[in-house]
Coordinates of C-alpha atoms in Angstrom, one line a residue:
Chain A
M1 CA 11.0 5.5 -5.2
R2 CA 13.0 2.9 -3.1
P3 CA 11.3 2.0 0.1
T4 CA 13.1 2.7 3.4
L5 CA 10.3 1.7 5.7
L6 CA 8.5 -1.7 5.7
H7 CA 5.0 -0.3 5.5
E8 CA 6.0 1.6 2.3
L9 CA 6.0 -1.8 0.6
L10 CA 2.4 -2.0 1.4
E11 CA 1.7 1.5 0.2
A12 CA 3.5 1.0 -3.1
S13 CA 1.6 -2.3 -3.9
A14 CA -1.8 -0.9 -3.0
A15 CA -1.1 1.9 -5.3
R16 CA 0.2 -0.3 -8.0
S17 CA -2.6 -3.1 -7.8
P18 CA -5.3 -2.0 -5.4
G19 CA -7.6 -4.8 -6.4
A20 CA -5.0 -7.8 -6.1
L21 CA -5.4 -10.2 -3.2
A22 CA -3.0 -9.4 -0.4
V23 CA -4.1 -11.9 2.3
V24 CA -6.1 -15.1 2.3
D25 CA -7.3 -16.5 5.7
G26 CA -9.7 -19.4 4.8
S27 CA -12.6 -18.1 3.0
R28 CA -11.9 -14.4 4.0
T29 CA -9.6 -12.3 2.0
L30 CA -8.2 -8.7 1.9
T31 CA -7.2 -6.9 -1.3
Y32 CA -4.2 -4.4 -1.1
A33 CA -6.5 -1.6 -1.2
E34 CA -8.5 -3.0 1.8
L35 CA -5.3 -3.9 3.7
E36 CA -3.9 -0.4 3.2
S37 CA -7.1 1.4 4.3
R38 CA -7.7 -0.8 7.4
A39 CA -4.1 -0.6 8.5
N40 CA -4.2 3.3 8.2
R41 CA -7.4 3.4 10.3
V42 CA -5.7 1.2 13.1
A43 CA -2.6 3.6 12.9
H44 CA -4.9 6.6 13.4
L45 CA -6.6 4.9 16.3
L46 CA -3.2 4.0 17.9
V47 CA -1.9 7.7 17.5
D48 CA -5.3 8.7 19.2
L49 CA -4.6 6.4 22.1
G50 CA -1.3 8.3 22.5
V51 CA 1.0 5.8 20.8
S52 CA 4.0 7.7 19.4
P53 CA 7.2 6.9 17.3
G54 CA 9.5 4.8 19.4
D55 CA 6.7 3.1 21.5
R56 CA 6.0 -0.6 21.4
V57 CA 2.5 -2.2 20.7
G58 CA 1.8 -5.8 21.4
L59 CA -0.1 -8.1 19.1
Y60 CA -2.1 -10.7 21.1
L61 CA -4.2 -12.6 18.7
E62 CA -4.4 -15.7 16.4
K63 CA -2.8 -15.3 13.1
S64 CA -5.5 -13.9 10.9
L65 CA -6.4 -11.2 8.4
E66 CA -6.7 -8.8 11.5
A67 CA -3.3 -9.8 12.7
V68 CA -1.8 -8.7 9.4
V69 CA -3.9 -5.5 9.5
G70 CA -2.5 -5.0 13.1
I71 CA 1.2 -5.3 12.1
Y72 CA 0.9 -2.8 9.3
G73 CA -1.2 -0.6 11.5
V74 CA 1.4 -0.4 14.3
L75 CA 4.2 0.2 11.7
K76 CA 2.3 3.1 10.2
S77 CA 1.8 4.7 13.6
G78 CA 5.5 4.8 13.9
A79 CA 5.7 2.2 16.8
A80 CA 7.4 -1.1 16.8
Y81 CA 5.2 -4.3 16.9
V82 CA 5.8 -7.0 19.5
P83 CA 4.1 -10.2 18.4
L84 CA 3.1 -12.4 21.4
D85 CA 2.6 -16.2 21.2
P86 CA -1.2 -16.4 21.5
H87 CA -0.7 -19.8 23.2
A88 CA 1.9 -18.9 25.6
P89 CA 1.0 -18.8 29.3
P90 CA -0.3 -15.4 30.5
A91 CA 2.4 -15.1 32.9
R92 CA 4.9 -15.2 30.1
I93 CA 3.0 -12.8 28.0
G94 CA 2.7 -10.5 31.1
Y95 CA 6.5 -10.6 31.6
I96 CA 7.2 -9.6 27.9
A97 CA 4.6 -6.9 28.0
S98 CA 6.2 -5.4 31.3
D99 CA 9.8 -5.9 29.8
C100 CA 9.2 -3.7 26.9
G101 CA 6.5 -1.6 28.4
L102 CA 3.5 -2.3 26.3
R103 CA 0.6 0.1 27.1
V104 CA -1.6 -0.9 24.3
L105 CA -2.4 -4.4 23.0
L106 CA -4.0 -5.2 19.6
S107 CA -6.0 -8.4 20.3
G108 CA -9.0 -10.4 19.3
R109 CA -12.2 -11.8 20.8
E110 CA -10.6 -15.2 20.9
K111 CA -8.3 -14.1 23.6
A112 CA -10.9 -12.7 25.9
A113 CA -10.5 -15.7 28.4
T114 CA -6.8 -15.0 29.1
L115 CA -6.6 -11.3 28.7
P116 CA -7.5 -10.7 32.4
A117 CA -4.6 -12.9 33.4
V118 CA -2.2 -11.0 31.1
A119 CA -3.5 -7.6 32.4
D120 CA -3.1 -9.0 36.0
A121 CA 0.6 -9.9 35.3
H122 CA 1.2 -6.5 33.5
R123 CA -0.5 -3.7 35.5
E124 CA 0.7 -0.9 33.1
L125 CA -1.7 -2.0 30.3
E126 CA -3.9 0.8 29.4
A127 CA -5.9 -0.2 26.3
V128 CA -6.9 -3.4 24.4
V129 CA -8.0 -3.0 20.8
L130 CA -10.1 -5.7 19.5
L131 CA -9.5 -6.1 15.7
N132 CA -12.3 -8.5 15.1
G133 CA -15.3 -7.5 17.0
E134 CA -16.7 -5.6 20.0
P135 CA -15.7 -6.4 23.7
D136 CA -18.1 -8.2 25.8
A137 CA -19.4 -5.9 28.6
E138 CA -19.1 -8.8 31.2
K139 CA -15.4 -9.5 30.3
V140 CA -13.9 -6.1 30.6
V141 CA -10.6 -5.8 32.5
P142 CA -10.9 -3.3 35.3
G143 CA -8.7 -0.2 34.6
V144 CA -8.0 -1.2 30.9
R145 CA -9.8 0.6 28.1
A146 CA -11.5 -1.8 25.6
I147 CA -12.0 -0.7 22.1
G148 CA -13.8 -2.7 19.3
S149 CA -13.9 -2.7 15.5
A150 CA -16.7 -0.3 15.2
E151 CA -14.7 2.5 16.9
E152 CA -11.7 1.7 14.6
A153 CA -14.1 2.0 11.4
A154 CA -14.6 5.7 12.3
Y155 CA -10.9 6.6 11.6
P156 CA -9.7 8.0 8.3
E157 CA -8.3 5.6 5.7
S158 CA -5.5 8.0 4.6
A159 CA -2.0 7.1 5.4
P160 CA -0.6 8.8 8.6
R161 CA 3.0 10.2 8.6
S162 CA 4.8 9.2 11.7
G163 CA 8.3 10.8 11.0
I164 CA 10.2 7.6 11.7
V165 CA 13.3 6.6 9.8
S166 CA 14.7 3.4 8.5
L167 CA 17.0 3.0 11.5
D168 CA 14.0 3.2 13.9
L169 CA 12.7 -0.2 15.3
A170 CA 10.1 -2.1 13.4
Y171 CA 9.5 -5.1 15.7
I172 CA 10.9 -6.8 18.7
L173 CA 10.9 -10.6 18.7
Y174 CA 11.1 -12.4 22.1
T175 CA 13.3 -15.5 22.0
S176 CA 14.3 -18.0 24.9
G177 CA 16.9 -16.7 27.3
S178 CA 19.5 -18.7 28.9
T179 CA 19.2 -16.9 32.4
G180 CA 15.5 -17.9 32.8
T181 CA 13.6 -15.2 31.1
P182 CA 12.8 -14.4 27.4
K183 CA 15.0 -11.7 25.7
G184 CA 13.7 -9.2 23.1
V185 CA 15.7 -8.9 19.8
M186 CA 15.3 -5.4 18.4
L187 CA 15.0 -5.1 14.6
S188 CA 14.9 -1.9 12.7
H189 CA 13.0 -1.2 9.4
L190 CA 16.4 -1.3 7.7
N191 CA 17.4 -4.6 9.3
S192 CA 14.1 -6.2 8.0
L193 CA 14.3 -4.6 4.6
A194 CA 17.8 -5.6 3.9
F195 CA 16.7 -9.1 4.3
V196 CA 13.3 -8.9 2.6
E197 CA 14.7 -7.2 -0.5
W198 CA 17.4 -9.8 -0.9
A199 CA 14.9 -12.6 -0.3
G200 CA 12.3 -11.1 -2.6
D201 CA 14.9 -10.8 -5.4
C202 CA 16.4 -14.2 -4.9
V203 CA 13.0 -15.9 -5.1
A204 CA 11.7 -13.3 -7.6
V205 CA 8.4 -12.9 -5.9
Q206 CA 5.8 -11.4 -8.2
G207 CA 2.1 -10.6 -8.3
E208 CA 0.9 -14.0 -9.5
D209 CA 2.6 -15.7 -6.5
R210 CA 0.8 -17.0 -3.6
L211 CA 3.1 -17.4 -0.4
S212 CA 2.4 -19.5 2.5
S213 CA 2.4 -18.2 5.9
H214 CA 3.1 -21.2 8.1
A215 CA 5.4 -19.9 10.9
P216 CA 3.6 -18.1 13.8
L217 CA 4.0 -14.3 13.8
H218 CA 6.3 -14.3 16.8
F219 CA 8.7 -16.4 14.9
D220 CA 11.2 -14.7 12.6
L221 CA 10.3 -16.8 9.6
S222 CA 7.1 -14.8 9.4
V223 CA 9.1 -11.7 8.3
F224 CA 9.6 -13.2 4.8
D225 CA 5.9 -14.3 4.5
L226 CA 4.6 -10.8 5.7
F227 CA 6.8 -8.5 3.9
A228 CA 8.3 -10.3 0.8
A229 CA 4.9 -11.1 -0.4
V230 CA 3.6 -7.6 0.1
R231 CA 6.8 -6.2 -1.6
G232 CA 6.1 -8.3 -4.6
G233 CA 2.3 -7.6 -4.6
A234 CA 1.7 -11.3 -4.2
A235 CA -1.0 -12.9 -1.9
V236 CA 0.0 -14.3 1.5
V237 CA -2.1 -17.4 2.5
L238 CA -2.3 -18.0 6.1
V239 CA -1.7 -21.8 7.1
P240 CA -4.0 -22.7 10.1
S241 CA -1.5 -23.8 12.7
H242 CA -3.2 -27.1 13.4
L243 CA -2.5 -28.4 9.8
S244 CA 1.2 -29.2 11.0
A245 CA -0.5 -32.1 12.8
F246 CA -2.3 -33.4 9.9
P247 CA 0.1 -33.8 6.9
R248 CA -2.5 -35.0 4.4
E249 CA -4.5 -32.1 5.0
L250 CA -1.5 -29.8 4.7
G251 CA -0.8 -31.4 1.3
S252 CA -4.3 -30.6 0.1
F253 CA -4.0 -27.2 1.5
I254 CA -1.0 -26.4 -0.5
A255 CA -2.6 -27.8 -3.6
D256 CA -6.0 -26.1 -3.1
G257 CA -4.4 -22.8 -2.1
E258 CA -2.2 -22.8 -5.2
I259 CA 0.8 -22.0 -3.1
S260 CA 3.8 -21.2 -5.2
I261 CA 6.2 -20.4 -2.6
W262 CA 6.5 -22.3 0.7
Y263 CA 8.6 -21.4 3.7
S264 CA 8.7 -23.2 7.0
V265 CA 10.8 -25.2 9.5
P266 CA 12.0 -28.5 8.0
S267 CA 9.9 -30.6 10.5
A268 CA 6.8 -29.4 8.8
L269 CA 8.1 -30.6 5.5
T270 CA 9.4 -33.9 6.8
A271 CA 6.0 -34.7 8.1
L272 CA 4.6 -33.7 4.6
T273 CA 7.1 -35.9 3.0
L274 CA 6.6 -38.9 5.1
R275 CA 2.8 -38.8 5.9
G276 CA 1.4 -36.2 3.4
G277 CA 0.4 -38.9 0.8
L278 CA 2.1 -36.8 -2.0
T279 CA 2.7 -38.2 -5.4
E280 CA 5.5 -37.1 -7.6
G281 CA 4.5 -33.9 -9.3
A282 CA 1.3 -33.5 -7.3
L283 CA 2.0 -29.9 -6.4
P284 CA 2.8 -28.4 -9.9
R285 CA 2.3 -24.7 -8.7
L286 CA 4.8 -24.9 -5.9
R287 CA 7.9 -23.3 -7.4
A288 CA 10.1 -22.6 -4.5
V289 CA 10.6 -24.3 -1.1
L290 CA 12.4 -22.5 1.5
F291 CA 13.4 -23.7 4.9
A292 CA 15.2 -22.6 8.0
G293 CA 15.2 -22.9 11.7
E294 CA 16.8 -26.3 11.9
V295 CA 18.5 -29.1 10.2
F296 CA 16.7 -30.8 7.3
P297 CA 17.6 -34.5 7.4
P298 CA 19.0 -35.0 4.0
K299 CA 17.3 -38.3 3.3
H300 CA 13.9 -36.7 3.7
L301 CA 14.8 -33.5 1.9
A302 CA 16.0 -35.8 -1.1
R303 CA 12.7 -37.6 -1.2
L304 CA 10.7 -34.1 -1.2
M305 CA 13.0 -32.9 -4.0
E306 CA 11.8 -36.1 -5.9
L307 CA 8.1 -35.4 -5.1
L308 CA 8.6 -31.7 -6.3
P309 CA 10.6 -32.2 -9.4
E310 CA 10.3 -28.6 -10.7
A311 CA 10.7 -26.7 -7.4
R312 CA 13.9 -24.7 -6.3
F313 CA 15.0 -25.5 -2.7
L314 CA 16.6 -22.9 -0.6
N315 CA 18.2 -23.5 2.9
L316 CA 18.1 -20.2 4.8
F317 CA 20.2 -19.8 7.9
G318 CA 20.6 -17.3 10.7
P319 CA 19.6 -16.6 14.2
T320 CA 16.7 -14.0 14.8
E321 CA 19.4 -11.5 15.7
T322 CA 20.6 -11.5 12.0
N323 CA 17.4 -12.2 10.0
A324 CA 18.8 -14.8 7.6
C325 CA 22.6 -14.4 7.1
T326 CA 23.5 -17.2 4.8
Y327 CA 21.6 -19.3 2.3
Y328 CA 22.3 -22.3 0.1
E329 CA 20.4 -23.4 -3.1
L330 CA 20.2 -27.1 -3.3
Q331 CA 21.5 -28.7 -6.6
R332 CA 19.6 -31.7 -8.1
P333 CA 20.0 -34.5 -7.5
L334 CA 21.1 -34.7 -3.9
A335 CA 24.1 -37.2 -3.7
P336 CA 22.9 -40.5 -2.3
G337 CA 23.9 -41.0 1.3
Q338 CA 24.8 -37.3 1.5
E339 CA 24.8 -36.7 5.5
A340 CA 24.4 -32.9 5.6
I341 CA 23.7 -29.9 3.5
P342 CA 25.7 -26.6 3.7
I343 CA 24.3 -23.5 5.0
G344 CA 26.1 -21.7 2.1
K345 CA 27.3 -18.1 1.6
A346 CA 26.4 -14.9 3.0
I347 CA 23.3 -13.1 1.6
D348 CA 23.9 -9.8 -0.4
G349 CA 25.5 -7.0 1.7
V350 CA 26.3 -9.2 4.7
D351 CA 29.6 -10.4 5.9
A352 CA 29.6 -14.0 7.5
Y353 CA 32.9 -15.2 8.9
A354 CA 34.2 -17.7 11.4
I355 CA 36.6 -16.9 14.3
L356 CA 38.7 -19.3 16.4
E357 CA 38.7 -19.3 20.2
D358 CA 41.5 -16.6 20.3
G359 CA 39.4 -14.3 18.1
S360 CA 41.6 -14.8 14.9
P361 CA 39.8 -15.6 11.7
A362 CA 39.3 -19.4 11.0
A363 CA 41.0 -20.6 7.8
T364 CA 39.2 -22.7 5.2
G365 CA 38.5 -26.1 6.7
E366 CA 39.0 -24.9 10.3
I367 CA 36.1 -24.9 12.8
G368 CA 35.1 -21.6 14.2
E369 CA 32.3 -19.5 15.6
L370 CA 30.1 -17.7 13.1
C371 CA 30.1 -13.9 13.2
V372 CA 27.9 -11.7 11.2
R373 CA 28.2 -8.1 10.2
G374 CA 25.8 -6.0 8.0
P375 CA 22.4 -4.2 7.6
T376 CA 20.4 -7.3 8.7
V377 CA 22.0 -7.5 12.1
M378 CA 19.7 -6.5 15.1
Q379 CA 20.1 -3.3 17.1
G380 CA 20.5 -5.2 20.3
Y381 CA 18.3 -6.8 23.2
W382 CA 15.7 -4.7 24.6
G383 CA 16.6 -3.1 27.9
D384 CA 19.9 -5.1 28.1
P385 CA 22.7 -3.0 27.0
D386 CA 25.4 -5.4 28.5
R387 CA 24.1 -8.5 26.8
S388 CA 23.8 -6.4 23.6
A389 CA 27.4 -5.2 23.8
R390 CA 28.6 -8.7 24.4
S391 CA 26.6 -10.2 21.6
L392 CA 27.6 -7.4 19.2
G393 CA 31.2 -7.2 20.2
A394 CA 32.5 -10.0 18.1
P395 CA 36.2 -9.5 16.9
L396 CA 36.4 -8.0 13.5
R397 CA 38.3 -9.3 10.5
A398 CA 40.4 -6.1 10.4
E399 CA 41.2 -3.2 12.7
G400 CA 39.9 -0.4 10.6
L401 CA 36.3 -1.8 10.4
R402 CA 33.6 0.2 12.3
T403 CA 30.4 -1.9 11.9
P404 CA 29.9 -4.2 14.8
A405 CA 29.6 -8.0 14.3
Y406 CA 27.1 -10.3 16.1
R407 CA 28.5 -13.5 17.7
T408 CA 26.1 -16.3 16.7
G409 CA 27.4 -18.9 19.1
D410 CA 27.1 -21.3 16.0
L411 CA 30.0 -23.4 15.1
V412 CA 30.8 -23.6 11.4
R413 CA 33.5 -24.7 8.9
R414 CA 34.1 -23.2 5.5
D415 CA 34.8 -25.6 2.7
E416 CA 37.0 -25.2 -0.4
H417 CA 34.0 -23.8 -2.4
G418 CA 33.5 -21.1 0.1
D419 CA 30.3 -22.7 1.5
L420 CA 29.8 -22.8 5.3
W421 CA 28.6 -25.8 7.1
F422 CA 26.8 -25.8 10.5
L423 CA 28.3 -28.1 12.9
G424 CA 26.6 -27.3 16.2
R425 CA 26.3 -24.7 19.1
R426 CA 29.0 -23.4 21.6
D427 CA 26.3 -23.4 24.4
A428 CA 23.2 -25.1 25.6
Q429 CA 20.8 -23.6 23.0
V430 CA 18.9 -26.3 21.0
K431 CA 16.2 -26.4 18.4
S432 CA 13.0 -28.4 18.5
R433 CA 10.5 -28.2 15.6
G434 CA 12.4 -25.0 14.6
Y435 CA 11.9 -23.3 17.9
R436 CA 15.0 -22.0 19.7
I437 CA 15.2 -23.1 23.3
E438 CA 17.7 -22.3 26.0
L439 CA 17.9 -25.4 28.1
G440 CA 18.9 -23.1 31.0
E441 CA 15.5 -21.3 30.9
I442 CA 13.8 -24.7 31.5
E443 CA 16.1 -25.6 34.3
A444 CA 15.6 -22.3 36.0
T445 CA 11.8 -22.8 35.7
L446 CA 12.1 -26.4 37.3
L447 CA 14.2 -25.1 40.1
S448 CA 11.6 -22.5 40.9
H449 CA 9.3 -25.5 42.1
P450 CA 9.8 -26.0 45.8
A451 CA 10.2 -29.6 45.7
V452 CA 13.0 -29.6 43.0
T453 CA 16.5 -29.8 44.5
E454 CA 18.5 -30.1 41.3
C455 CA 18.0 -30.7 37.7
A456 CA 19.5 -31.1 34.2
V457 CA 17.5 -30.6 31.0
L458 CA 18.8 -32.5 28.0
A459 CA 18.0 -32.4 24.3
V460 CA 17.7 -35.9 22.7
P461 CA 18.2 -36.0 19.1
D462 CA 15.2 -37.0 17.1
E463 CA 14.8 -37.3 13.3
L464 CA 11.3 -35.8 13.0
I465 CA 11.5 -32.8 15.3
T466 CA 15.3 -32.3 15.6
N467 CA 15.3 -32.7 19.4
R468 CA 13.1 -34.0 22.3
I469 CA 13.4 -32.2 25.7
V470 CA 14.1 -34.5 28.7
A471 CA 14.3 -33.3 32.3
F472 CA 16.2 -35.2 35.1
V473 CA 15.0 -34.1 38.4
G474 CA 16.2 -34.4 41.9
L475 CA 13.3 -34.2 44.4
E476 CA 12.7 -33.6 48.0
G477 CA 9.3 -35.2 48.8
D478 CA 6.5 -36.5 46.5
L479 CA 5.7 -35.1 43.1
E480 CA 3.8 -36.5 40.0
P481 CA 5.5 -35.7 36.6
A482 CA 2.1 -34.3 35.5
E483 CA 2.3 -31.8 38.4
L484 CA 5.8 -30.6 37.4
A485 CA 4.7 -30.3 33.7
R486 CA 1.8 -28.1 34.8
H487 CA 4.2 -26.0 36.9
C488 CA 6.4 -25.6 33.6
A489 CA 3.3 -24.8 31.5
L490 CA 2.6 -21.9 33.9
S491 CA 5.6 -19.9 32.5
L492 CA 7.0 -21.8 29.4
P493 CA 5.4 -22.2 26.1
R494 CA 4.3 -25.8 25.1
Y495 CA 7.4 -26.5 23.0
M496 CA 9.6 -25.9 25.9
V497 CA 7.8 -28.1 28.5
P498 CA 9.8 -31.3 28.7
E499 CA 8.2 -34.4 27.2
I500 CA 9.8 -36.8 29.8
F501 CA 10.5 -36.2 33.4
E502 CA 12.9 -38.6 35.0
F503 CA 12.9 -38.5 38.9
M504 CA 16.1 -39.4 40.7
T505 CA 17.0 -39.2 44.3
S506 CA 20.3 -37.3 43.0
L507 CA 21.9 -36.6 39.7
P508 CA 25.1 -38.4 38.6
K509 CA 28.1 -35.9 38.9
T510 CA 31.6 -35.7 37.2
S511 CA 34.8 -35.6 39.1
T512 CA 34.5 -31.7 39.3
G513 CA 31.1 -31.9 40.8
K514 CA 29.1 -30.9 37.8
V515 CA 26.0 -32.8 36.7
D516 CA 27.2 -35.5 34.4
R517 CA 25.2 -34.8 31.3
Q518 CA 27.1 -37.3 29.0
S519 CA 26.1 -40.3 31.3
L520 CA 22.4 -39.1 31.4
L521 CA 22.3 -38.8 27.6
A522 CA 24.1 -42.3 27.4
G523 CA 21.3 -43.7 29.6
I524 CA 18.6 -42.6 27.3
A525 CA 20.3 -43.9 24.2
D526 CA 20.7 -47.3 26.0
R527 CA 17.0 -47.5 26.8
S528 CA 15.9 -46.4 23.3
E529 CA 18.0 -49.2 21.7
R530 CA 16.3 -51.9 23.9
Chain B
M1 CA -12.4 -47.4 32.7
T2 CA -14.3 -46.2 29.5
A3 CA -12.4 -45.2 26.3
N4 CA -13.3 -41.6 27.0
A5 CA -11.8 -41.8 30.5
R6 CA -8.6 -43.4 29.2
I7 CA -8.3 -40.7 26.4
R8 CA -9.0 -38.1 28.9
E9 CA -6.4 -39.3 31.5
F10 CA -3.8 -39.3 28.6
V11 CA -4.7 -35.8 27.3
V12 CA -4.3 -34.4 30.9
S13 CA -1.0 -36.3 31.9
E14 CA 0.7 -36.8 28.6
L15 CA -0.4 -34.1 26.3
M16 CA -0.1 -31.3 28.9
W17 CA -3.6 -30.0 29.0
G18 CA -2.5 -26.6 30.1
G19 CA -5.7 -25.3 31.8
D20 CA -7.8 -26.6 34.7
P21 CA -8.6 -30.2 34.2
A22 CA -12.2 -29.3 35.1
D23 CA -12.2 -27.1 31.9
L24 CA -11.6 -30.1 29.7
G25 CA -14.9 -31.2 28.6
E26 CA -15.9 -34.2 26.3
D27 CA -16.2 -31.8 23.3
T28 CA -13.6 -29.3 24.2
S29 CA -11.6 -28.5 21.1
L30 CA -8.1 -30.0 21.5
I31 CA -6.9 -28.2 18.3
D32 CA -8.0 -24.7 19.3
N33 CA -6.4 -25.1 22.7
G34 CA -3.2 -26.2 21.2
V35 CA -3.0 -29.7 22.7
I36 CA -3.1 -31.5 19.3
D37 CA -0.2 -30.1 17.5
S38 CA 2.5 -31.7 15.3
L39 CA 4.1 -33.5 18.4
G40 CA 0.8 -34.1 20.2
I41 CA -0.8 -36.0 17.3
V42 CA 2.2 -38.4 17.0
K43 CA 2.1 -39.1 20.8
L44 CA -1.7 -39.5 20.7
V45 CA -1.7 -42.0 17.7
L46 CA 1.0 -44.1 19.5
F47 CA -1.0 -44.2 22.5
L48 CA -4.2 -45.2 20.8
E49 CA -2.5 -48.0 18.9
R50 CA -0.9 -49.4 22.1
E51 CA -3.8 -48.8 24.4
F52 CA -6.7 -50.0 22.1
G53 CA -4.8 -52.3 19.7
I54 CA -5.9 -50.5 16.7
K55 CA -3.9 -49.3 13.7
V56 CA -4.3 -45.7 12.6
R57 CA -3.7 -45.1 9.0
D58 CA -2.2 -41.7 7.7
E59 CA -5.3 -41.0 5.7
E60 CA -7.5 -41.3 8.8
L61 CA -5.6 -38.4 10.5
S62 CA -8.2 -35.6 10.1
P63 CA -8.9 -32.5 12.3
A64 CA -12.6 -33.7 12.6
T65 CA -11.7 -36.9 14.1
F66 CA -9.0 -35.8 16.4
D67 CA -10.4 -32.6 17.8
S68 CA -12.1 -33.7 21.1
I69 CA -12.2 -36.5 23.5
S70 CA -15.5 -37.6 22.3
S71 CA -14.6 -37.6 18.6
I72 CA -11.4 -39.6 19.3
A73 CA -13.4 -42.1 21.3
S74 CA -15.9 -42.6 18.6
F75 CA -13.0 -43.2 16.1
V76 CA -11.5 -45.8 18.4
E77 CA -14.8 -47.6 19.0
S78 CA -15.5 -47.6 15.2
K79 CA -12.1 -49.0 14.6
A80 CA -12.3 -51.6 17.3
G81 CA -15.8 -52.8 16.2
S82 CA -14.7 -53.2 12.6

């Protein structure tokens, strides 16, 4: 039977190969049978807590065996999961929890210190389920029911039936919003499956494979790791997040973990290439390397392709709103001096096309905005029908078409082979280490500090992490950069906190009175050359 | 200022220790608290090389060495003394 819901992938693999490894988390593992039965128990527990189809349940814990159990448990209960960045400031977690109305959080003992602050920022929280232990009596949050693993273990391990359909929501991924608050991208089971089935077939994921899970769970790259692995009956090996800081350890991890399929942002692979101490052919098991989220500098990619002579390399492209929408498989060898690689062609069943400013289709060679139509495209932004309608209201190729198209904001050009090339953004969205950042959200945060009178946040291109974030700030009174950094860290995730604060009495302006970003950027470039 | 104090100051002001500075102990895990990540390690190594006149080799970058102020300080002292 063809699966129509994400958790049916797990049910099928658990029936087919119950004893096979499903998840590897350091020395701890889960087989498919164990993952299936634990997820079923969590689902029954959630239903007992009053969670019903259409509800949202938050995941607030470190990536772990339990987090994977939690994701499948939420899906099996009929609700949509909302993965929260375990390292984001509690105020931001509270905002997201309120925005999508989370009544129940699946969490872990490691979050006990910050849970009270989250509950304080989100007063509608009713229950916290700890998936890896028992709640400490002294750390109980007033008014919030705390449930531990012992209670979960009492629920049946049979699969519950929730009555949801493939068009119902599977998860909401929050991403940086230009107006100062994060926005929730709603994806249905069908949206996710359309991508997962394509990707699983494209890479031919099978039972012998071991997939890396490098991206955090709140990042859309994790969708491939979590669901394509389970669809293929393969093992997903959780990569400890700190390994990105230690490229040599990362190389050993891939070798020792016998990873056969790797998927991550290019910056992790660049660090591995430059500082991982890899020798040619050192990772013979690694047969496919997928990357997405930012541009992979071709000279580092070419070197990595030399170090991994047998592996396939695939560039996946697409904002969270579309899953991946295009892909390009690299051909060997990369041409010397090649300055960019294409983002390629649309994935199966998806229509990816470019439009000009006036909405008419861009011809081959013309620069246009990328628009995407098809089953992988999101349902909209949670609680924001106006923004959803704007984003999903791209001009269609022909009048008779009914399926809406998403305007990506990405500028692309199609070459004579039909491959698309990414050229930049229409707006102030930038990438840093693969994370998507709206500079406007950082500016809104800076302006919320009473001493800040004006500001401009700029992205300075960087070869290793794509962009560094620099803030130019006009001040009234005295302020230390570290104090402003702490102010940002109260509401922004770490990767959005500017690295450098430049204080000025006033910011340079253009003749129309706008902040002169070009001259600010030129000033940075001058200094770095000295 | 001792090596520990200089490293501590750098962690608080430049690596954006997010919590209350009073909670940052000599042995607090910088990795578990998300302070040492792919960007943090690069900044920290540049700082150590400049501040203490040492050279950090790629193979010396290990989680055990770079997890806390005290472990980083011991590393710096062992390098400076060698």
